[in-house]
Short mmCIF file of C-alpha atoms and ligand atoms in Angstrom, two decimals:
data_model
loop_
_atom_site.label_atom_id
_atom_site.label_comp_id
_atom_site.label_asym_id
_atom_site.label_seq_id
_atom_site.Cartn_x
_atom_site.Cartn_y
_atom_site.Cartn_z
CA UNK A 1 -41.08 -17.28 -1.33
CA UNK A 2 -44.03 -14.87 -0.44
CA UNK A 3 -46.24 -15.93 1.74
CA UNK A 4 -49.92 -14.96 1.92
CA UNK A 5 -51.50 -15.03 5.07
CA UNK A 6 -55.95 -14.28 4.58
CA UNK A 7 -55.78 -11.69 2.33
CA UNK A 8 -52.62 -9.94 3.89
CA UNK A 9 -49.28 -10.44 1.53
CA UNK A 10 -46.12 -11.07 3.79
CA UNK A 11 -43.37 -9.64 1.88
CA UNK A 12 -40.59 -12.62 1.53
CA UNK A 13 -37.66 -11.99 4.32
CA UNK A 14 -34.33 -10.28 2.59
CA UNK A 15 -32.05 -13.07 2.22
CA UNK A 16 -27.93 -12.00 3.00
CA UNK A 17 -27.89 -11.80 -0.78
CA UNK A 18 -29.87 -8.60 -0.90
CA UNK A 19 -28.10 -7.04 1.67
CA UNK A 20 -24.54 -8.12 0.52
CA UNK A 21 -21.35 -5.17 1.23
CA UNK A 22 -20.83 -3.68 -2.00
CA UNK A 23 -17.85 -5.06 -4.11
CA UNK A 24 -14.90 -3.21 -3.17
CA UNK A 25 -15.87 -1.85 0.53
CA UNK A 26 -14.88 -3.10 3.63
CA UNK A 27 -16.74 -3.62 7.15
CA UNK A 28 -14.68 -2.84 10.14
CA UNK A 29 -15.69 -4.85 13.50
CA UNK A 30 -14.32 -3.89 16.00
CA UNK A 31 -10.93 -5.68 15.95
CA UNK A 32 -10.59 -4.62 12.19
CA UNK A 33 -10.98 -1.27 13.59
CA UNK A 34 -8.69 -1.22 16.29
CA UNK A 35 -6.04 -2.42 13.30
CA UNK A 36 -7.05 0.62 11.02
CA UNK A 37 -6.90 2.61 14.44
CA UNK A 38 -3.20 1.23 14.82
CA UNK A 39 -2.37 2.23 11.48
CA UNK A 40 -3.60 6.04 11.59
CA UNK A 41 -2.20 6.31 15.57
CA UNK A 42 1.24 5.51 14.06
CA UNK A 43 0.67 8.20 10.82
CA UNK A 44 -0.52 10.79 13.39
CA UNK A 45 2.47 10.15 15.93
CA UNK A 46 5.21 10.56 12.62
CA UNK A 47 2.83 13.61 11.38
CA UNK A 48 3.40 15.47 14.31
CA UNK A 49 7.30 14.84 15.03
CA UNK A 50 7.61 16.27 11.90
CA UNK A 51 5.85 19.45 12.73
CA UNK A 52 2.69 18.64 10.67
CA UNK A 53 -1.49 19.59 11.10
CA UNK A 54 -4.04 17.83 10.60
CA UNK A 55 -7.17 18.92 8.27
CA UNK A 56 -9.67 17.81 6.48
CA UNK A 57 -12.50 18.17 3.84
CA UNK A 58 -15.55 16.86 2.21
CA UNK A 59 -15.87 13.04 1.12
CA UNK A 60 -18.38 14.82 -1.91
CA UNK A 61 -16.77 17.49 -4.47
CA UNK A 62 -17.19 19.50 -7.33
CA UNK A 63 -17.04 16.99 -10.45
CA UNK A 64 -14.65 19.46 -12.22
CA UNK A 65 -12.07 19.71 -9.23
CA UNK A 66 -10.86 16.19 -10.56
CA UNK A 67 -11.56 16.20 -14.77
CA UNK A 68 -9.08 18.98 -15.70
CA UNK A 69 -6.45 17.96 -12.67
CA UNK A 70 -6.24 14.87 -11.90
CA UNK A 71 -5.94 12.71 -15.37
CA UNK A 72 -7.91 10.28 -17.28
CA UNK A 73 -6.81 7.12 -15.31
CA UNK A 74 -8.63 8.66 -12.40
CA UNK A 75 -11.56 10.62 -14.33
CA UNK A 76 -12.65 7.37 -15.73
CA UNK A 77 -12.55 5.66 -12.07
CA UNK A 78 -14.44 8.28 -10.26
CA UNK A 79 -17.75 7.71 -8.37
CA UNK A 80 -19.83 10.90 -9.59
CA UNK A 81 -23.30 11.43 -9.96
CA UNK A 82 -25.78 14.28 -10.29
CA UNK A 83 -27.13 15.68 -7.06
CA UNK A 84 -30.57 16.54 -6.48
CA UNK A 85 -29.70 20.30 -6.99
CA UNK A 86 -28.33 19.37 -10.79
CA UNK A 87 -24.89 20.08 -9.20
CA UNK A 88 -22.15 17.14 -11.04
CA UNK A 89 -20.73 15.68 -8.13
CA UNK A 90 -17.77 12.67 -6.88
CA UNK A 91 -16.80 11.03 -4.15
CA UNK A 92 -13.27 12.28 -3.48
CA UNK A 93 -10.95 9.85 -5.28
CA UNK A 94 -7.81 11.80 -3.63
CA UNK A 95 -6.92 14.23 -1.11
CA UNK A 96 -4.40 16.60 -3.36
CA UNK A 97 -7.32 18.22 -5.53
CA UNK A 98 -9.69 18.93 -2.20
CA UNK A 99 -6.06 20.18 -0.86
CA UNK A 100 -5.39 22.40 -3.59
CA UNK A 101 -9.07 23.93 -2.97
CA UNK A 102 -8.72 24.35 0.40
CA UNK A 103 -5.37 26.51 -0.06
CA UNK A 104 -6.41 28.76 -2.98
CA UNK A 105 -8.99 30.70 -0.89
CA UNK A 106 -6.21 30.34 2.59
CA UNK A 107 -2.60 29.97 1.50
CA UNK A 108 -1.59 34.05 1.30
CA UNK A 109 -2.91 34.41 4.99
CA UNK A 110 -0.36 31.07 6.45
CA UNK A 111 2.80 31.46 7.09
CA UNK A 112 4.83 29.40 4.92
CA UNK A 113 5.71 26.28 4.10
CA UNK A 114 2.77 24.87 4.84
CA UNK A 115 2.90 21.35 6.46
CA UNK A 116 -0.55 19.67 6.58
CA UNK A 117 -1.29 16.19 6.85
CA UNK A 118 -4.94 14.26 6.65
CA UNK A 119 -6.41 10.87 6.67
CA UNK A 120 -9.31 10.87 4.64
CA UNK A 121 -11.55 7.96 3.11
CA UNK A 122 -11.43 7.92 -0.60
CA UNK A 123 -13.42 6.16 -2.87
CA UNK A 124 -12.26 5.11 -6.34
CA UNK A 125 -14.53 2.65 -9.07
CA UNK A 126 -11.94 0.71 -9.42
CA UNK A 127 -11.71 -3.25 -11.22
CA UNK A 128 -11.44 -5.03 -7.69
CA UNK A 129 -8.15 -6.74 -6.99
CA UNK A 130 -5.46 -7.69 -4.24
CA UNK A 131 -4.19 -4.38 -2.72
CA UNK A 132 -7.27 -2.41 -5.12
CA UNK A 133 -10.52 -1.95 -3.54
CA UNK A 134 -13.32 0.90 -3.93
CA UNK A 135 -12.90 2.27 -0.74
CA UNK A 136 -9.37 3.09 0.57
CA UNK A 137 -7.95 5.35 3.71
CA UNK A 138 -4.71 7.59 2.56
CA UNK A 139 -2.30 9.36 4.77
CA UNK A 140 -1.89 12.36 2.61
CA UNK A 141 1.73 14.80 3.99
CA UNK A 142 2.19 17.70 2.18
CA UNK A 143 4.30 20.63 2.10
CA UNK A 144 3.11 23.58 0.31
CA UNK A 145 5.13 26.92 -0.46
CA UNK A 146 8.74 25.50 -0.76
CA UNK A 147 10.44 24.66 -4.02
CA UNK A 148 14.01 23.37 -2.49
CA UNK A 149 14.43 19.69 -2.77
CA UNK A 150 15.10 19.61 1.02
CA UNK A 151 10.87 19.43 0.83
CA UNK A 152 11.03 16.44 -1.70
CA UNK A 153 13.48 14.75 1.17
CA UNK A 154 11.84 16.11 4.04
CA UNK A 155 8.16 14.06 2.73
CA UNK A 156 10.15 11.01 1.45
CA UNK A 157 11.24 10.48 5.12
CA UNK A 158 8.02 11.14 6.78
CA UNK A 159 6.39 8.13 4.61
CA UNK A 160 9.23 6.13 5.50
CA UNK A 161 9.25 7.13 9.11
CA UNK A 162 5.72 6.12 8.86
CA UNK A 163 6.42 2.71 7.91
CA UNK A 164 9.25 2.15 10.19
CA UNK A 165 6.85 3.39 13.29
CA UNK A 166 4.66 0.22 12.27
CA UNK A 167 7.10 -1.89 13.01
CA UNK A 168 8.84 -2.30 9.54
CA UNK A 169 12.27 -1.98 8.44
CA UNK A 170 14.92 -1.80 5.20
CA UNK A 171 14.42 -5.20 4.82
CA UNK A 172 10.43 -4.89 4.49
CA UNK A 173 10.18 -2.21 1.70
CA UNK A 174 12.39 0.53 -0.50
CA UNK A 175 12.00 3.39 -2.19
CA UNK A 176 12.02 4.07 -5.64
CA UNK A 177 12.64 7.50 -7.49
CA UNK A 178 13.05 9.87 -9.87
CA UNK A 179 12.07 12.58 -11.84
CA UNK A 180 9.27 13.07 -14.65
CA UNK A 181 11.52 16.13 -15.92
CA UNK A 182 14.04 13.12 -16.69
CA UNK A 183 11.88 11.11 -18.36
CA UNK A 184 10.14 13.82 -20.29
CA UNK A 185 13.65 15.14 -21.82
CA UNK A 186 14.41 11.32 -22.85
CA UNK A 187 10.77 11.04 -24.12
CA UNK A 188 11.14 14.26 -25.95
CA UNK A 189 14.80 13.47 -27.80
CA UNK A 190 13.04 9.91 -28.80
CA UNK A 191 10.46 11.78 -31.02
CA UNK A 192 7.09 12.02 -28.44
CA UNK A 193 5.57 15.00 -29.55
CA UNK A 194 4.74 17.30 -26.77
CA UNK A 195 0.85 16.85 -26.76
CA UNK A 196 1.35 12.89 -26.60
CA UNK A 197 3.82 13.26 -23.56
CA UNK A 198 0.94 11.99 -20.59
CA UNK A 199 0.21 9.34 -22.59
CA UNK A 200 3.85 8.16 -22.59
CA UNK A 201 3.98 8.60 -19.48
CA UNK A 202 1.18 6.52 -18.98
CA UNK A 203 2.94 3.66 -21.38
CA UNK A 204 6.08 4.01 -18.92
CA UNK A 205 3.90 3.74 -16.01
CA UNK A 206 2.78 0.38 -16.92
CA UNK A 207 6.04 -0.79 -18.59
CA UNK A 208 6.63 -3.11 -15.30
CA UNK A 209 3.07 -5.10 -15.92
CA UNK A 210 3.32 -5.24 -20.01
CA UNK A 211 5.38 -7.14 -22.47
CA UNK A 212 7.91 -5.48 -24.33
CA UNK A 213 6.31 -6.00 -27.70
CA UNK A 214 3.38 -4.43 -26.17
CA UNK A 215 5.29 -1.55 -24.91
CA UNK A 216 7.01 -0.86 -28.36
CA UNK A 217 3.59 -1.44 -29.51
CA UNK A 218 2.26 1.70 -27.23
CA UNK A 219 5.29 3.75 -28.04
CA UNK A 220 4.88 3.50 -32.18
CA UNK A 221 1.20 4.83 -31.08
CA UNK A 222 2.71 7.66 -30.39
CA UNK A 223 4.62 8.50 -33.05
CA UNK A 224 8.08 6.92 -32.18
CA UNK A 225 10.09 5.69 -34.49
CA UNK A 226 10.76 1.63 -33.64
CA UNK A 227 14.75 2.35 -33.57
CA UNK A 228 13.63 5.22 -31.00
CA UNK A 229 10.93 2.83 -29.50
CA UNK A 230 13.51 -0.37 -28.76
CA UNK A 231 16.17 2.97 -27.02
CA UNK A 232 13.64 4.15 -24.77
CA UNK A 233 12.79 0.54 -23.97
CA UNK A 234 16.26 -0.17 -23.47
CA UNK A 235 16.69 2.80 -20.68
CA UNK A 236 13.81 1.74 -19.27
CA UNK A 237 15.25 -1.98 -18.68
CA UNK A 238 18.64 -0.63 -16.93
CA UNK A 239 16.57 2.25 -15.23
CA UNK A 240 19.46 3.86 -12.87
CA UNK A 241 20.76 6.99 -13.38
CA UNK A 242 24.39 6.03 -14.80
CA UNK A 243 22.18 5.39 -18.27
CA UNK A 244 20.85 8.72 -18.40
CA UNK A 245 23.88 11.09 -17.34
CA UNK A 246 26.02 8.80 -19.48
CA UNK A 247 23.54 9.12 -22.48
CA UNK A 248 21.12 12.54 -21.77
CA UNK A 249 23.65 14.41 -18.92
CA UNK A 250 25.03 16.78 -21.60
CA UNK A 251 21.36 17.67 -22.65
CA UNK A 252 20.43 21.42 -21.22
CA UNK A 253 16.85 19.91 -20.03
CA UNK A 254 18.93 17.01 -18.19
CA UNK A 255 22.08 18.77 -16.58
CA UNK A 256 20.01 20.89 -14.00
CA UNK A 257 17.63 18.00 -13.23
CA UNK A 258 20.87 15.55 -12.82
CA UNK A 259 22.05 18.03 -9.86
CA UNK A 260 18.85 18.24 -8.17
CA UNK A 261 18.24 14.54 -8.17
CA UNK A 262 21.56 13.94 -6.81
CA UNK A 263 21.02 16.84 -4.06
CA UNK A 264 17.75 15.04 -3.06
CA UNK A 265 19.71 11.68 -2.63
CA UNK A 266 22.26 13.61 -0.42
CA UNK A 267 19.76 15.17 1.91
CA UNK A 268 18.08 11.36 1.94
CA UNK A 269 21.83 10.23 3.23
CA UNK A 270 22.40 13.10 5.65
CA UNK A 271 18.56 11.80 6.82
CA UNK A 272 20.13 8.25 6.83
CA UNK A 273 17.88 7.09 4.62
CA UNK A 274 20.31 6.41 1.64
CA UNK A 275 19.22 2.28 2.10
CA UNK A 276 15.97 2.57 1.36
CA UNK A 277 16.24 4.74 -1.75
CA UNK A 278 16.97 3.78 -5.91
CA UNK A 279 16.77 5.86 -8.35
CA UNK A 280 14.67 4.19 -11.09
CA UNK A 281 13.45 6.46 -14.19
CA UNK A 282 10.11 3.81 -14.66
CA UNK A 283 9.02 5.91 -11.77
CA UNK A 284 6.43 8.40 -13.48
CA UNK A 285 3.06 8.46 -11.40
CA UNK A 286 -0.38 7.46 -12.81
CA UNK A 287 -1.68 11.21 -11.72
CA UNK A 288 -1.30 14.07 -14.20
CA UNK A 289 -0.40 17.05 -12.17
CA UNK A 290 2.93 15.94 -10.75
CA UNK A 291 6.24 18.37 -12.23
CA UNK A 292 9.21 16.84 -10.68
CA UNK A 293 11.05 14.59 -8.17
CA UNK A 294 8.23 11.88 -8.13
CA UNK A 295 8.18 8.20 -5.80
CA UNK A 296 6.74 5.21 -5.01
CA UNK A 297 7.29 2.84 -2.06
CA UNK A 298 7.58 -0.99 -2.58
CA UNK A 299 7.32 -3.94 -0.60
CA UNK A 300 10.95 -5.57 -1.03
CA UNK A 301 10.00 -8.90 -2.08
CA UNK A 302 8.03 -7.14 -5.07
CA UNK A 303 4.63 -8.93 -4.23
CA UNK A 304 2.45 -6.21 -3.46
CA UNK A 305 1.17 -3.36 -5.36
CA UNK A 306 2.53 0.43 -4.46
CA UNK A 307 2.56 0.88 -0.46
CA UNK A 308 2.16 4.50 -1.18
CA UNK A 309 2.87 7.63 -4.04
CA UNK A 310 3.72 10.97 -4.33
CA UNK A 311 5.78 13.61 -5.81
CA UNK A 312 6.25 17.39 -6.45
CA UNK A 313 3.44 19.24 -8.07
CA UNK A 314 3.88 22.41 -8.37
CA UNK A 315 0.86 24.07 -10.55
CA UNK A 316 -1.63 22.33 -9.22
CA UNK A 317 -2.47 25.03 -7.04
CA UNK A 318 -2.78 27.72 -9.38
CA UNK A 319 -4.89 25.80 -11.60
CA UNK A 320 -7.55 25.32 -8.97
CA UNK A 321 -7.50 28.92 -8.80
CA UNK A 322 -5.12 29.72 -6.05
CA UNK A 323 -1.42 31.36 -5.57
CA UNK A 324 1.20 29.87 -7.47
CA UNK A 325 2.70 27.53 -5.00
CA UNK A 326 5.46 24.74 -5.45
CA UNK A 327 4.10 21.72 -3.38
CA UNK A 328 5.27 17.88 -2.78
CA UNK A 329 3.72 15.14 -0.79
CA UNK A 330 2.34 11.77 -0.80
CA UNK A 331 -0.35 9.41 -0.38
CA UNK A 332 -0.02 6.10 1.42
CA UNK A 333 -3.17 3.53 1.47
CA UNK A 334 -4.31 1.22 4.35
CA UNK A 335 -4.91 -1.54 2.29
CA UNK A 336 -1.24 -2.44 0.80
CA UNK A 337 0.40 -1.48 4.09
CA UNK A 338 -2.30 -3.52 6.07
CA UNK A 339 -1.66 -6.46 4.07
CA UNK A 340 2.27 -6.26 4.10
CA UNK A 341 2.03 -5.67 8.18
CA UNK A 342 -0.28 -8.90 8.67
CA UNK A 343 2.09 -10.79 5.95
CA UNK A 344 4.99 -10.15 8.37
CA UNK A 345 3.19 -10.61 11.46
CA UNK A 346 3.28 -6.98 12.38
CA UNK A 347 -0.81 -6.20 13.29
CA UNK A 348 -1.53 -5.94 16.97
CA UNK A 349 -3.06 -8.51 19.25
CA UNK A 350 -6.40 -7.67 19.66
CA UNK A 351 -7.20 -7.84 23.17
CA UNK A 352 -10.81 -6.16 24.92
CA UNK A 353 -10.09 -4.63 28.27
CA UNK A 354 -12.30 -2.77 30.72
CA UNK A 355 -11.09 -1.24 34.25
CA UNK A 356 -13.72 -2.94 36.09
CA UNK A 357 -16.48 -5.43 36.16
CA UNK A 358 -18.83 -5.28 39.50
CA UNK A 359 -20.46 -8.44 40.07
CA UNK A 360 -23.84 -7.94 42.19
CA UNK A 361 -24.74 -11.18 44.96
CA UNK A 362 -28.46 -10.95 44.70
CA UNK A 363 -30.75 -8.72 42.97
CA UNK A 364 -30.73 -6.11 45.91
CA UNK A 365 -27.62 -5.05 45.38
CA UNK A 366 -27.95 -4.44 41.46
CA UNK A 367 -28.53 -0.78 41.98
CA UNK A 368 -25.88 -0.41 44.41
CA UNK A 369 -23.50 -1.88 41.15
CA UNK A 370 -24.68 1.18 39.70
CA UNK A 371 -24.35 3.70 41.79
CA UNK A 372 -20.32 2.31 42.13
CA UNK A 373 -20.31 2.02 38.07
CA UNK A 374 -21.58 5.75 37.72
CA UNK A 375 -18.92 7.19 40.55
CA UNK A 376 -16.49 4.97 38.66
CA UNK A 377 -17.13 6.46 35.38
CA UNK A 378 -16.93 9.99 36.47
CA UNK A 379 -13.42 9.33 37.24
CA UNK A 380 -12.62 8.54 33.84
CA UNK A 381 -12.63 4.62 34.75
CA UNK A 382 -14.28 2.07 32.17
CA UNK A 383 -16.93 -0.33 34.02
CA UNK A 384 -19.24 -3.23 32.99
CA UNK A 385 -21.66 -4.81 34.97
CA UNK A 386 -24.51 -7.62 33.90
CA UNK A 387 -27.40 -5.60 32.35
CA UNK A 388 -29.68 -8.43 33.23
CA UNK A 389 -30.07 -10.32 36.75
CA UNK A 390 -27.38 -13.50 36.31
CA UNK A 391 -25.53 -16.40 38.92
CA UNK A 392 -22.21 -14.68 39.87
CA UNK A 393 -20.66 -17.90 37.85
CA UNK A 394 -22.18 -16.41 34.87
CA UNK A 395 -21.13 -12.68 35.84
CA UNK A 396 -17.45 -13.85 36.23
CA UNK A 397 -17.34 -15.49 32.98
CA UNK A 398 -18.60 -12.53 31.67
CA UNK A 399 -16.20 -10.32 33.41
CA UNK A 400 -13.70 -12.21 31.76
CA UNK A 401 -14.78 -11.90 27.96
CA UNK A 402 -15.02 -8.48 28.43
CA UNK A 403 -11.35 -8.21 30.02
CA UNK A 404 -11.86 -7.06 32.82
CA UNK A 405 -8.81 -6.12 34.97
CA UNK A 406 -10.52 -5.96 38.26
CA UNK A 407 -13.72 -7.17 39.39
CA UNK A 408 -15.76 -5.53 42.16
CA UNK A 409 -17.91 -8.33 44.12
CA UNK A 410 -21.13 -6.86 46.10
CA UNK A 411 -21.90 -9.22 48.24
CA UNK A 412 -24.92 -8.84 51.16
CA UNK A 413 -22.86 -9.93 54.13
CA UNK A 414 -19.57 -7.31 52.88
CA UNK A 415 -21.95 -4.77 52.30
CA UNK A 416 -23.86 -4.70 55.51
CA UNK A 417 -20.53 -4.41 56.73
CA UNK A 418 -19.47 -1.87 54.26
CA UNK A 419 -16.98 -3.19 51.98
CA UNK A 420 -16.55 -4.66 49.12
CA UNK A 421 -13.87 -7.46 47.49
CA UNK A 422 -11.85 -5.98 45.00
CA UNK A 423 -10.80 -8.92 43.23
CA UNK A 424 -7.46 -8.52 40.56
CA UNK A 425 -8.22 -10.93 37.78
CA UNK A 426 -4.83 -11.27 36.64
CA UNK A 427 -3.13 -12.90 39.77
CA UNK A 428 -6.35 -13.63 41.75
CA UNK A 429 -5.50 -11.05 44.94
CA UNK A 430 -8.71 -10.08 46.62
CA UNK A 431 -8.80 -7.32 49.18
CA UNK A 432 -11.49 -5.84 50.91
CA UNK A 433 -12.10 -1.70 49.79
CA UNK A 434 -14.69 0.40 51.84
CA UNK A 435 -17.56 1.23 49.88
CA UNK A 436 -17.61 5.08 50.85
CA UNK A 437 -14.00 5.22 48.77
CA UNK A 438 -16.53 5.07 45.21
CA UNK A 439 -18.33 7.88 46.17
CA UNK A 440 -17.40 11.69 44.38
CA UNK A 441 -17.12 13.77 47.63
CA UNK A 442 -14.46 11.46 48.94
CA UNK A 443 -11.35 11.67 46.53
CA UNK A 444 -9.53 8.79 46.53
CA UNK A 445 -10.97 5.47 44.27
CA UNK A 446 -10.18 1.90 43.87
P1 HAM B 1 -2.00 7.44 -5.72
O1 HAM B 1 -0.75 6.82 -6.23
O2 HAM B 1 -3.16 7.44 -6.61
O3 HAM B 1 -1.63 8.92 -5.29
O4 HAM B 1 -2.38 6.73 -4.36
C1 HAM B 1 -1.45 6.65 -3.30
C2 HAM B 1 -1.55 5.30 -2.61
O5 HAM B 1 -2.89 5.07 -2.20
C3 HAM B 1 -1.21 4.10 -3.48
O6 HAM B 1 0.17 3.85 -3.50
C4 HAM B 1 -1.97 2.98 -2.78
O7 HAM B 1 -1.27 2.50 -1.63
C5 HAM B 1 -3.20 3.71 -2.27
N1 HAM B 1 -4.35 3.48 -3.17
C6 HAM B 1 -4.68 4.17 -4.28
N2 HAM B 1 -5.79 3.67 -4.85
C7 HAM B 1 -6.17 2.62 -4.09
C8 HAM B 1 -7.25 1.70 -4.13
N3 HAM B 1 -8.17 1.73 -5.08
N4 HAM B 1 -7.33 0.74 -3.16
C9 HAM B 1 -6.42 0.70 -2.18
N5 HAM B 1 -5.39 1.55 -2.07
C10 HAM B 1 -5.26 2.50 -3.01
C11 HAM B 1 -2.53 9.86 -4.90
O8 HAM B 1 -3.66 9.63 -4.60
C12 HAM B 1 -1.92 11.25 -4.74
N6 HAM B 1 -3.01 12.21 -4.55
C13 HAM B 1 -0.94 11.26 -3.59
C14 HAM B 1 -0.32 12.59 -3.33
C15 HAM B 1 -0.50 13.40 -2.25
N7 HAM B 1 0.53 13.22 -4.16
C16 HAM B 1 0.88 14.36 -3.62
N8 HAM B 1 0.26 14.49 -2.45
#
């Protein structure tokens, strides 16, 4: 309610309501932080035993980086507006399109293959649901400038390397692949004409959430025949490869895919990976650019949405404008990963720690607290000490919510001596230090 005080109006206080987190975002105290902090350490560490950089770009593009490229499932999710300079703008809803920018005006001066990775924020206007949200982090790895499949096994491992350095293991998740070349050479013999070809893809993409009725449904859409409608179906309920070579292998647009597929999976074995991975042709990616091997990673029960995605995609580059450049990588979200983690008791115990907490006896000796703090500091030590004059009771119960290892206790009658008692808080051992040991011209510290 306002309120009017004399003739002055008293605007009404903002109730929580009007200040409510947008739908979709998250807020990251500090302990949700150090979890997301756990999370990238762990992508970072992988990144870089695999002989990955890190870059980055803007959160704000171009709109028409993402209409041509990307595909209508994430066109009609993106956050764009119009700037104030009439410029069409959006929030970067993935990292590959920025990527692909970045390259076009760089790639012909680096040395190739190219092996960046990033960790950017991406923002998608999505219908809110478990694992979903309008804000996500990705781990984006890619390698650009290499056609061999060695790359499609070398970035398969690095997202599962990624997992396993959480903490995870076969037993938590698996991989499943294949190729859209596949799929689009079955598509293609069932009667999909050639400009309806994303949209099956998109129809096979959802073919795990829809009923089959719906899905022959979809396919007659798009011009199949229902006899040719009910085979594809069919493949797509016994999804291995034995279907395909026994049914397609013969095909010319099959044969040469067969042998790549099967020289991926052998690289994946010599990388010991071979019991994580399954072929499965329902693999197809929601984005549009991808030309090849493609992959998702699951949680093994099957209860979560897609831990992470990626494939080869190897025009996207010249498209944006650059050198024509086979690539492959992946995205992997915080949000599906931090949920399977916490669902198998695998997030970090949260635990505040400072080096030292000096507790001051007495006023007097406040400024003396910090002198030490500031001498402390400069050695690269963290130090707290009561910003407001408190009972030493109260300064040791703060000392321990902030985690302090050590406390320093200035007391008058040490001091006129002094010293000072160094007090470890973990196993109670005081011991008396000399004062003159805080100060920068001597070198030695606590
Ligand atoms: P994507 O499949 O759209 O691929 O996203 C990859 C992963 O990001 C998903 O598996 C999921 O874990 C996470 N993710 C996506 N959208 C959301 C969301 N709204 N909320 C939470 N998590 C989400 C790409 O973005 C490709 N650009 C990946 C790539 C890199 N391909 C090649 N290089």
């Amino acid at each position: 309610m306002p309120l009017f005080s004399g003739f002055l109006y008293i605007p009404p206080m903002p109730n929580e309501e009007s200040f409510a987190r947008l739908p979709g975002f998250r807020d990251f105290p500090p302990q949700e932080l150090a979890f997301r902090q756990h999370i990238f350490d762990a992508w970072r560490r992988v990144s870089r035993r695999y002989g990955f950089l890190e870059y980055d770009g803007p959160p704000l593009e171009g709109l028409e980086l993402y209409t041509a490229k990307s595909g209508d499932e994430i066109v009609g999710q993106l956050y764009n507006f119009q700037d104030k300079g009439d410029r069409e703008v959006a929030l970067r809803p993935e990292m590959t399109p920025s990527l692909a920018r970045i390259l076009a005006d760089r790639s012909r001066s680096l040395p190739k293959p190219i092996r960046w990775f990033s960790v950017p924020q991406l923002f998608r206007y999505e219908r809110q649901q478990r694992g979903r949200l309008r804000e996500h982090f990705q781990w984006n790895v890619d390698v650009v400038g290499e056609a061999d499949v060695s790359a499609d096994a070398e970035v398969l491992a690095v997202a599962l390397d990624g997992l396993r350095e959480l903490g995870l293991d076969e037993m938590d998740f698996r991989a499943r692949v294949s190729d859209r070349r596949l799929l689009r050479a079955v598509l293609e013999e069932a009667g999909v004409p050639s400009g309806e070809m994303e949209s099956a893809f998109q129809v096979v993409d959802k073919v795990e959430r829809e009923s089959d009725e719906r899905t022959l449904e979809r396919l007659g859409e798009l011009g199949l025949k229902p006899t040719a409608a009910r085979k594809v179906l069919e493949l797509l309920q016994a999804p291995g490869l034995e279907r395909v070579q026994e049914h397609y292998g013969d095909r010319d647009a099959v044969g040469p895919v067969l042998e790549d597929l099967h020289r991926y999976l052998e690289d994946l074995a010599a990388l010991g990976l071979e019991e994580n991975v399954e072929v499965d042709i329902r693999i197809v990616r929601g984005l549009a650019y991808y030309t090849g091997i493609v992959f998702e990673l699951f949680d093994r029960k099957g209860e979560l949405r897609a831990i992470c995605g990626g494939g080869r995609y190897d025009r996207l580059l010249e498209l944006v404008g650059g050198e024509s450049l086979p690539a492959v990588g992946f995205g992997m979200g915080d949000v599906v990963l931090g949920e399977l983690l916490r669902d198998r008791g695998l997030s970090p115990h949260f635990r505040r720690e400072v080096d030292l907490f000096i507790v001051a006896i007495g006023d007097d000796l406040r400024p003396l607290a910090r002198r030490v703090a500031a001498a402390e500091r400069a050695r690269g030590r963290s130090v707290v000490y009561g910003l407001r004059s408190q009972s030493v009771r109260k300064q040791f119960s703060q000392a321990g919510a902030e985690g302090a290892r050590r406390t320093l206790v200035l007391g008058p009658e040490e001091v006129s001596r002094g010293v000072a008692v160094l007090r470890d808080m973990q196993d109670g051992e005081e011991r008396e230090v000399a004062l003159e040991s805080f100060f920068p011209d001597r070198r030695e510290g606590l």
